[in-house]
Coordinates of C-alpha atoms and ligand atoms in Angstrom, one line a residue:
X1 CA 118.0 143.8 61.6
X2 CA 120.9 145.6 59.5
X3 CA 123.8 144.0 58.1
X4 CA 126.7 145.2 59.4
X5 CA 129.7 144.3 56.6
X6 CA 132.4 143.2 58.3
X7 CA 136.1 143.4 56.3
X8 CA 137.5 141.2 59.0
X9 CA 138.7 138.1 58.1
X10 CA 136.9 135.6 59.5
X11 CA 138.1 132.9 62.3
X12 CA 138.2 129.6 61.4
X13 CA 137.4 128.7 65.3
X14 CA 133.0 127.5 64.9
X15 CA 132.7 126.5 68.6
X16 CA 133.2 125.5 72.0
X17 CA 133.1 121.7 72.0
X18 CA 133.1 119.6 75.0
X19 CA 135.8 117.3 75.7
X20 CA 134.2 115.0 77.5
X21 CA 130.9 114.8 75.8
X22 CA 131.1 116.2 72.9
X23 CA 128.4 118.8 73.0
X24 CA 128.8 122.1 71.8
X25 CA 128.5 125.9 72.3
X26 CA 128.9 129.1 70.5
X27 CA 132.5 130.5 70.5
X28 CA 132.5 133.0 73.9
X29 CA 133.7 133.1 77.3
X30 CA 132.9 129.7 78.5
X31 CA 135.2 126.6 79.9
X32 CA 133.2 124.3 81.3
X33 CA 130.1 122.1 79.6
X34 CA 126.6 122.8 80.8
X35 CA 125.8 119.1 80.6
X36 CA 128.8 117.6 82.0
X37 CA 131.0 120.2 83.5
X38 CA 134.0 119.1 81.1
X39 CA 136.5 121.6 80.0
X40 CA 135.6 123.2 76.5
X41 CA 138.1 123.9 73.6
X42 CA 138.2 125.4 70.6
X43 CA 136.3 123.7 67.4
X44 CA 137.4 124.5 64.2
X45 CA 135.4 124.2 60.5
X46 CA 137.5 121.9 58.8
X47 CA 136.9 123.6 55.5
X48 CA 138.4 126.7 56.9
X49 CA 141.4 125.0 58.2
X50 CA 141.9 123.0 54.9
X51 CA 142.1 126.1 53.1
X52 CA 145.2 127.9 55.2
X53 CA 148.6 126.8 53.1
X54 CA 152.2 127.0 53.5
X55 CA 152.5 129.9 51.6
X56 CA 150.0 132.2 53.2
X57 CA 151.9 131.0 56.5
X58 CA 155.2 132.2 55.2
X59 CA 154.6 135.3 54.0
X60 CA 152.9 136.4 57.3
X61 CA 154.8 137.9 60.3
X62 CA 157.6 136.7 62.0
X63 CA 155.4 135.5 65.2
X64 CA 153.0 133.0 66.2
X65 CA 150.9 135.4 64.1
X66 CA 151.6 134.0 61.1
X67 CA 149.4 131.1 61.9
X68 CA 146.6 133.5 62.2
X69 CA 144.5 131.1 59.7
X70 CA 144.9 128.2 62.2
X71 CA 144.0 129.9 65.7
X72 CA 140.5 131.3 66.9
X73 CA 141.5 134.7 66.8
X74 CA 143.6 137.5 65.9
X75 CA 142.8 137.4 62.2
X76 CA 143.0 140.6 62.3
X77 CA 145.9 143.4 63.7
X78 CA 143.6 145.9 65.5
X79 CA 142.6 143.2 68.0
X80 CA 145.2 141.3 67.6
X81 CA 148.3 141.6 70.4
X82 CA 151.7 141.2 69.0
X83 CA 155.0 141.2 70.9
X84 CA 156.7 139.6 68.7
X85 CA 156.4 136.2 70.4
X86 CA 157.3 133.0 68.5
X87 CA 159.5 131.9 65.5
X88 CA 162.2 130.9 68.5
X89 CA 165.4 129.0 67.3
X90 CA 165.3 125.4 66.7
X91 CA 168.9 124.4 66.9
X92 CA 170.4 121.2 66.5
X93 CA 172.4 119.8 69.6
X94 CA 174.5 117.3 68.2
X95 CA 176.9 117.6 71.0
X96 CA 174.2 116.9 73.6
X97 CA 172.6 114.0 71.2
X98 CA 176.7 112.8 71.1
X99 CA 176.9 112.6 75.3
X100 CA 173.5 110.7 75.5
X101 CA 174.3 108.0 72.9
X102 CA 171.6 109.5 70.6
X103 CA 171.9 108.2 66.8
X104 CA 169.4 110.8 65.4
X105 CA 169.4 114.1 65.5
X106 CA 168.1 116.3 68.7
X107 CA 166.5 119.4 68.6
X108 CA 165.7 121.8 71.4
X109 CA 162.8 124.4 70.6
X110 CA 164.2 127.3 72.8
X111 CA 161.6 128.8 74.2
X112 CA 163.5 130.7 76.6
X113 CA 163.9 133.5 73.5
X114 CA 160.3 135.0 73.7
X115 CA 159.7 138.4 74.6
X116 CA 159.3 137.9 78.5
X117 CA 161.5 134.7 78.6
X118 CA 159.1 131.7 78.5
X119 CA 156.6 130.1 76.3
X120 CA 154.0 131.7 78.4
X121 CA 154.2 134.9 75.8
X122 CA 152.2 132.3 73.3
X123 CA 149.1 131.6 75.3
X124 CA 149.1 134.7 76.7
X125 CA 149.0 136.5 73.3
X126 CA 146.2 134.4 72.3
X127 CA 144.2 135.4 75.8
X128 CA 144.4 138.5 75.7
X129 CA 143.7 139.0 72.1
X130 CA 140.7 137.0 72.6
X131 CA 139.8 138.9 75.8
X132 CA 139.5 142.0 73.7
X133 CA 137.6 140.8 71.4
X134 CA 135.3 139.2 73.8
X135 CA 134.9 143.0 74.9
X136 CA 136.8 142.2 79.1
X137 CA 137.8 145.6 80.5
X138 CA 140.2 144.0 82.5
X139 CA 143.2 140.6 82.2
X140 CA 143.8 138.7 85.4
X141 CA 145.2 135.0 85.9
X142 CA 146.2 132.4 88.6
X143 CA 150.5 132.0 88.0
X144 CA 152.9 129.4 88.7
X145 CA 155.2 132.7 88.0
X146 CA 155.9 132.8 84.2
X147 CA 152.1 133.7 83.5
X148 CA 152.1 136.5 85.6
X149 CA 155.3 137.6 83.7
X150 CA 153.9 137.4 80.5
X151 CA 150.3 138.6 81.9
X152 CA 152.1 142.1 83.3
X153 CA 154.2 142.5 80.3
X154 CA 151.0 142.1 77.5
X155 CA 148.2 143.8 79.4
X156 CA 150.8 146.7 79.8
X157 CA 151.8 147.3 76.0
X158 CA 147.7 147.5 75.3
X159 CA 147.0 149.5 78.6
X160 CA 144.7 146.9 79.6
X161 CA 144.3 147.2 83.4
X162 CA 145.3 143.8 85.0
X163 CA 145.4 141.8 88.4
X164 CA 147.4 138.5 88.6
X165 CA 147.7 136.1 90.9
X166 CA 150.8 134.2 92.5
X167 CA 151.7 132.1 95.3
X168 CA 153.7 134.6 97.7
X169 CA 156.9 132.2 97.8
X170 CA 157.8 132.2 94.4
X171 CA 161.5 132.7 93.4
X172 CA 162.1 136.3 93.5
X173 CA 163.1 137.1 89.5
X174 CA 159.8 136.2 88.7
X175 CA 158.2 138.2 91.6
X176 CA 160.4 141.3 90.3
X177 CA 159.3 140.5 86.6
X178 CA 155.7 140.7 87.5
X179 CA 156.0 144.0 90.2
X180 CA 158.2 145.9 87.9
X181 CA 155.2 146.8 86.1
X182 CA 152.0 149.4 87.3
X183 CA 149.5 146.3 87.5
X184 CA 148.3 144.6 90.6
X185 CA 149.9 141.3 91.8
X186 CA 148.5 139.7 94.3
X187 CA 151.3 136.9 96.4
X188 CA 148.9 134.3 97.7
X189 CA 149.9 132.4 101.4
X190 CA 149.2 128.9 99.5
X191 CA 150.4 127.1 96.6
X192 CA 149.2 127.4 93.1
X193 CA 146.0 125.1 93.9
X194 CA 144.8 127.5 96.0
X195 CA 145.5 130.5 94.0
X196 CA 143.5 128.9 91.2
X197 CA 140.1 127.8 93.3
X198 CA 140.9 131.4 94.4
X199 CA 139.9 132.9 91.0
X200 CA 137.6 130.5 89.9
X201 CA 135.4 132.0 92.5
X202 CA 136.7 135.5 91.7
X203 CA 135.3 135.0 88.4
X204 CA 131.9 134.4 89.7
X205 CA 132.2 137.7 91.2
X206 CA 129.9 140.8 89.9
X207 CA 133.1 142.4 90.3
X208 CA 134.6 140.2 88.2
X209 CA 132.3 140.4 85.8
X210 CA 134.5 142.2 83.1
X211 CA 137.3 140.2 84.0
X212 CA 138.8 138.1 81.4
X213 CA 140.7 135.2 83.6
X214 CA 143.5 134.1 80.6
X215 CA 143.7 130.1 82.4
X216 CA 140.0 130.4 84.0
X217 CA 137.3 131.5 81.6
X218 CA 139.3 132.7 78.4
X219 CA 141.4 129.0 79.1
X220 CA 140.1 127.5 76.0
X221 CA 141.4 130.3 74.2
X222 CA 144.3 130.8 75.9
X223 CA 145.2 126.9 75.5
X224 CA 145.4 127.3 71.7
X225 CA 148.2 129.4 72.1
X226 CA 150.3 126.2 72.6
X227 CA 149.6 124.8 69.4
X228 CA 152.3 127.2 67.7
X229 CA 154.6 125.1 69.3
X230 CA 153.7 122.6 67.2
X231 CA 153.2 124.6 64.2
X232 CA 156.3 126.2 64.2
X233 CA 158.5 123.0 65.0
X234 CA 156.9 121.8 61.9
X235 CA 157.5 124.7 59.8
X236 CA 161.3 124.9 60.9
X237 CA 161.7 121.2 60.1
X238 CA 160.8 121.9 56.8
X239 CA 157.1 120.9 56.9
X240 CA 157.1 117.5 58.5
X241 CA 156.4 116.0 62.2
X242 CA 159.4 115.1 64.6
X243 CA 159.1 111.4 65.1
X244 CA 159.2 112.0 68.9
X245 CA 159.0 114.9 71.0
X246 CA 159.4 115.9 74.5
X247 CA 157.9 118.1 76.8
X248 CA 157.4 119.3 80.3
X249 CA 153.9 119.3 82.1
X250 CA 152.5 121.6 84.5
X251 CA 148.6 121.8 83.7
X252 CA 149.5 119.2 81.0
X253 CA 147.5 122.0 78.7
X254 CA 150.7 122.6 76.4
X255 CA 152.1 119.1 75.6
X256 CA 147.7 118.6 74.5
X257 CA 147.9 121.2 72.4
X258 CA 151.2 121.0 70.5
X259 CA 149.5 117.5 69.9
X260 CA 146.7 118.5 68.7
X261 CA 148.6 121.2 66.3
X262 CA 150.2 118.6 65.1
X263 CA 146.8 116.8 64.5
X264 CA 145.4 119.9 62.9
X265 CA 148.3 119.7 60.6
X266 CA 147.7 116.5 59.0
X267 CA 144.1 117.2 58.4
X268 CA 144.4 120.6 56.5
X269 CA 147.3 118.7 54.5
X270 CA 150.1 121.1 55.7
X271 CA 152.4 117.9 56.3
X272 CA 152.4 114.3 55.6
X273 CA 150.9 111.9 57.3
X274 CA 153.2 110.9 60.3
X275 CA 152.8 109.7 63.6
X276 CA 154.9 111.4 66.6
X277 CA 155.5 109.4 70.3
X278 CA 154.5 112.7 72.8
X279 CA 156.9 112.3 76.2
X280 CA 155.8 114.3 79.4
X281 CA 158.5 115.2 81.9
X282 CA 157.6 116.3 85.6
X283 CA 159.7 116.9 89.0
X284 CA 159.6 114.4 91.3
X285 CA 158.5 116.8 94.0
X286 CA 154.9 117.2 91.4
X287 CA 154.6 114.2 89.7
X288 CA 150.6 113.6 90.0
X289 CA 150.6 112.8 86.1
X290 CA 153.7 110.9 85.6
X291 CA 152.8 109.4 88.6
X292 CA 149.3 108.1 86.8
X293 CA 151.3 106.7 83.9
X294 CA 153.5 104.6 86.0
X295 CA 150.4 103.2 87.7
X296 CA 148.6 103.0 84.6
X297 CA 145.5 105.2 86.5
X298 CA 143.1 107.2 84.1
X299 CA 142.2 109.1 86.9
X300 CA 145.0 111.6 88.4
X301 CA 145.5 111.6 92.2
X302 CA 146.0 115.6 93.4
X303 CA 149.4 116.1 95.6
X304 CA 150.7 118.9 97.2
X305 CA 153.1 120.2 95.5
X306 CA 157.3 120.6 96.6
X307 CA 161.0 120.8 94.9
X308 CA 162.3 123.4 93.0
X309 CA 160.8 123.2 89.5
X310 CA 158.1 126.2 90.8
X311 CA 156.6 126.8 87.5
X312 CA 155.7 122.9 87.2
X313 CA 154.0 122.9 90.2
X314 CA 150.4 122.2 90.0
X315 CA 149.0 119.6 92.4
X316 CA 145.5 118.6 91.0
X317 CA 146.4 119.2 86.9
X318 CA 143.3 120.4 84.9
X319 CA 144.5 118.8 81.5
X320 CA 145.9 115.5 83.2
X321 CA 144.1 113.0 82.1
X322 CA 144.0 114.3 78.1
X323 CA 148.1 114.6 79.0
X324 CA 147.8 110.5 79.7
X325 CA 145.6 110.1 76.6
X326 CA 147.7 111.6 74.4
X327 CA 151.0 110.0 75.5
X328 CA 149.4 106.2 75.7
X329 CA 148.0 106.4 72.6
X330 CA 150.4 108.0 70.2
X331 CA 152.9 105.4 72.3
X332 CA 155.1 107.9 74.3
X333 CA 155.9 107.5 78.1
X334 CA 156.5 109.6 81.1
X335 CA 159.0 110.0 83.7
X336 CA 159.8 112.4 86.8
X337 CA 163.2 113.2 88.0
X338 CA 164.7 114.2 91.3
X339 CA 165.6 117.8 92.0
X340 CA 169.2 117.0 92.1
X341 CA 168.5 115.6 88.5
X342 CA 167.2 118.5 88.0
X343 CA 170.1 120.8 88.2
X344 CA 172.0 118.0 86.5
X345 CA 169.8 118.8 83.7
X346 CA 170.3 122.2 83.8
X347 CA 173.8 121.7 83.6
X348 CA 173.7 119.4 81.2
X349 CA 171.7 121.5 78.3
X350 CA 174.2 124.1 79.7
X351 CA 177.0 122.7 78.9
X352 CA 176.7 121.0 75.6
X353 CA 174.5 123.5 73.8
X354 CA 174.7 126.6 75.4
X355 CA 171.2 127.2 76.2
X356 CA 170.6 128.1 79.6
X357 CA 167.4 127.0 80.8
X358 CA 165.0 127.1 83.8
X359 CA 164.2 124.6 86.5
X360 CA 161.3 123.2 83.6
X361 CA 164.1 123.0 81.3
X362 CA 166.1 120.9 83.7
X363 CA 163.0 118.2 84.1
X364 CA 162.7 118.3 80.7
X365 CA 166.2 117.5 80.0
X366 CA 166.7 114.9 82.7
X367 CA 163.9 113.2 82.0
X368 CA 165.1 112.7 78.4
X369 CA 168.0 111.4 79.9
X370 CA 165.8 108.8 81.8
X371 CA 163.7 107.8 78.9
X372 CA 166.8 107.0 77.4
X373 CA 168.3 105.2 79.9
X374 CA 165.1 102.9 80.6
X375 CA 164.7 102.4 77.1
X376 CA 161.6 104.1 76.7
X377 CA 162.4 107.0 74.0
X378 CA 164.3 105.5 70.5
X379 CA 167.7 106.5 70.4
X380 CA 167.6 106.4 66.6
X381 CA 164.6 108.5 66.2
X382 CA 164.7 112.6 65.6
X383 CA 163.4 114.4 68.8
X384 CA 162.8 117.7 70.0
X385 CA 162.8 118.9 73.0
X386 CA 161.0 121.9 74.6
X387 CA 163.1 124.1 76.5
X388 CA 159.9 126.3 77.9
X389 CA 162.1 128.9 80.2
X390 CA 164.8 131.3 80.9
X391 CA 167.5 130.1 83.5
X392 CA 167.7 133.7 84.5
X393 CA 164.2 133.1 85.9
X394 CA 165.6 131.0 88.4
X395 CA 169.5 131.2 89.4
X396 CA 168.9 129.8 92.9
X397 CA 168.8 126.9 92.0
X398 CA 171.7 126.0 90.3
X399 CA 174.0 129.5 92.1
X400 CA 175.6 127.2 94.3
X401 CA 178.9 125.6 92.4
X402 CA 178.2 128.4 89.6
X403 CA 181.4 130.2 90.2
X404 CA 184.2 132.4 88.5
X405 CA 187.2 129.7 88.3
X406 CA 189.3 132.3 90.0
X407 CA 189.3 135.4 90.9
X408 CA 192.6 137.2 90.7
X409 CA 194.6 140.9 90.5
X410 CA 195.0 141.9 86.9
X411 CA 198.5 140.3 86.5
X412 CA 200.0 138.1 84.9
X413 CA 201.7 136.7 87.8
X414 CA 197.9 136.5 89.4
X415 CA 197.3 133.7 86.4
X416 CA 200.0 132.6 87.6
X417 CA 199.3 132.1 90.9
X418 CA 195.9 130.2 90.2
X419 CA 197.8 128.0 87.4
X420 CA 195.6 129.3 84.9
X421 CA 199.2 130.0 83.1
Ligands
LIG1 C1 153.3 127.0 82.2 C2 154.6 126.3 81.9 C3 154.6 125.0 81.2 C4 153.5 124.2 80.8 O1 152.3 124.3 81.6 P1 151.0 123.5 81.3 O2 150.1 124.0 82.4 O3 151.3 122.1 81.3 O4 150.5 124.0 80.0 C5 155.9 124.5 80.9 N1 157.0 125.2 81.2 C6 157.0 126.4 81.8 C7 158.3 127.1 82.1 C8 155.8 127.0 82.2 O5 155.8 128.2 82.8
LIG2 ZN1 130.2 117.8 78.3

């Protein structure tokens, strides 16, 4: 056997572990355990992680690159796919904090300023990095509508041929955002729970052989992406954990994994010790983990999904019972909200911060505003909040009542006339 000297640096990821039963598998294109058929994720040496500091961290790019040391791959730039994503603002919304009675600071971690206009561009730029490395010809996933965005937009700057996904009656910005590119997208008659059992079988194709499927079998890989979240909410705080945070839940992979950064944090001593409560907003209309909380269930019942918070919409979540885990035992709560609430929340963000977010940033918003009300989330304590999507994604819902004030000639006897003088 020779020796091939590799220069790379090396990934701190050591394995597939199961998270149900803890066994373990080399690091490849795997999800589920042989023993048990629980989901897989990433296992990291902890002497690896331990070694990444704050400096190294700041003196890499501007992206979710520069956590390169804490990921499983893209260590280095000739596999690694960067567009850029990450290092969005965290701004401070005292007047929205002011209007819900909040004591503390509020943050919201706008996610809506990534390169295709949703947090999707993290996991995605994880995927398909490690789809390259794992040596798959060819990118495909099953969308809720952002995914396929980000999918389109990423295979396409690396020339990676691609095929995505979607339920056919998704709004029709993220339909255009998708088909604007050369790729193929597929519009399924279903929802997203079909699309998905759709390309799990896919995968087992020979066909799909060289396939890399970024939520199917590169998902625990894709999955880490979500941890920059985390990481970089941390950084931008100055190196410490928010007391509470609150985020929305579709898979409930992301609000997992900006847990588990935070986890991963602690143990290679990047920040102090510090617990943070997790909240997990959903839409009324697909509330199947929220739902579970209320109930106090460890299992989650699968519903078919309705309401206007598309990109939320997964009936039977893969990640819903670690979601409930992680929210019970760091002493969070969950909520759903209405899809009049909705656009209430919307308007809400809107109006007292200026960040214009999607239907997801609506739940997200209004369910703070529940937690609050109820009791559930401490007024006095520092949150952020995860605004995960664009509002230009979806202007139907809120177009109705979003109107010029007036529309008049160009005089000033037309100001007049609307008593705008
Ligand atoms: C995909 C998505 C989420 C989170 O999805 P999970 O499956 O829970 O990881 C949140 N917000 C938006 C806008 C999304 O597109
Ligand atoms: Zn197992």
């Amino acid at each position: 056997m020779t020796a091939l000297v590799d220069a790379r640096p090396a990934s701190p990821a050591d394995a597939l572990v199961c998270r149900n039963c803890g066994a373990r598998y080399p690091l490849g294109a795997q999800h589920a355990c042989f023993e048990c058929f629980g989901p897989l994720e990433i296992g990291y040496d902890p002497v690896a992680l331990a070694s990444v500091t704050r400096a190294d961290i700041e003196a890499g790019p501007h992206s979710i690159w520069r956590y390169s040391g804490l990921l499983p791959v893209g260590q280095s730039t000739d596999t690694r796919v960067d567009s850029g994503t990450g290092m969005t603002p965290l701004i401070r919304a005292d007047r929205l904090a002011d209007e819900l009675g909040f004591s503390a600071p509020i943050w919201i971690k706008d996610d809506s300023a990534n390169p295709t206009h949703s947090f999707k561009d993290r996991v995605v730029s994880v995927a398909i990095t490690a789809a390259r490395e794992l040596g798959f010809e060819r990118i495909a996933c099953a969308s809720t509508g952002n995914l396929a965005n980000s999918v389109a937009a990423h295979a396409t700057r690396i020339g990676m041929p691609y095929i995505v996904f979607v339920p056919s009656d998704l709004e029709p910005a993220k339909i255009v955002q998708t088909a604007i590119y050369d790729g193929t997208l597929v519009g399924i008659e279903g929802n997203y729970d079909d699309v998905n059992r759709l390309c799990s079988e896919l995968s087992e194709t020979d066909e799909f052989e060289k396939t890399g499927f970024v939520n199917v079998n590169v998902r625990p890989y894709y999955a880490e992406g979500s941890k920059t979240l985390g990481f970089e909410v941390a950084e931008q705080l100055g190196w410490r954990l928010p007391p509470q945070v609150v985020a929305p839940m579709a898979s409930g992979s992301m609000l997992t994994k900006i847990h588990k950064a935070f986890k991963e944090l602690r143990a290679a001593g990047l920040v102090a010790e510090a617990e943070c409560r997790v909240f997990g907003a959903q839409s009324a209309g697909c509330s199947p983990i929220a739902t579970a909380y209320e109930q106090g269930w460890d299992v989650v019942q699968p519903v078919r999904p309705t309401g206007i918070a598309k990109s939320l919409n997964i009936g039977n979540p893969a990640d819903g019972p670690y979601a409930l885990d992680v929210v019970r035992s760091t002493g969070g709560a969950m909520a759903a909200v209405s899809d009049d609430e909705i656009r209430a929340g919307i308007r809400l963000l809107a109006r007292t911060t200026g960040v214009f977010a999607e239907t997801a940033g609506g739940v997200t918003v209004a369910v703070l505003k529940k937690l609050i009300e109820s009791g559930r989330i401490d007024p006095s304590a520092e949150t952020v909040v995860y605004n995960t999507g664009d509002g230009l994604k979806t202007l139907d819902a809120v177009a109705e009542g979003a109107r010029p004030t007036a529309v008049i000639k160009p005089t000033i006897k037309g100001m007049r006339d609307v008593g705008l003088l």
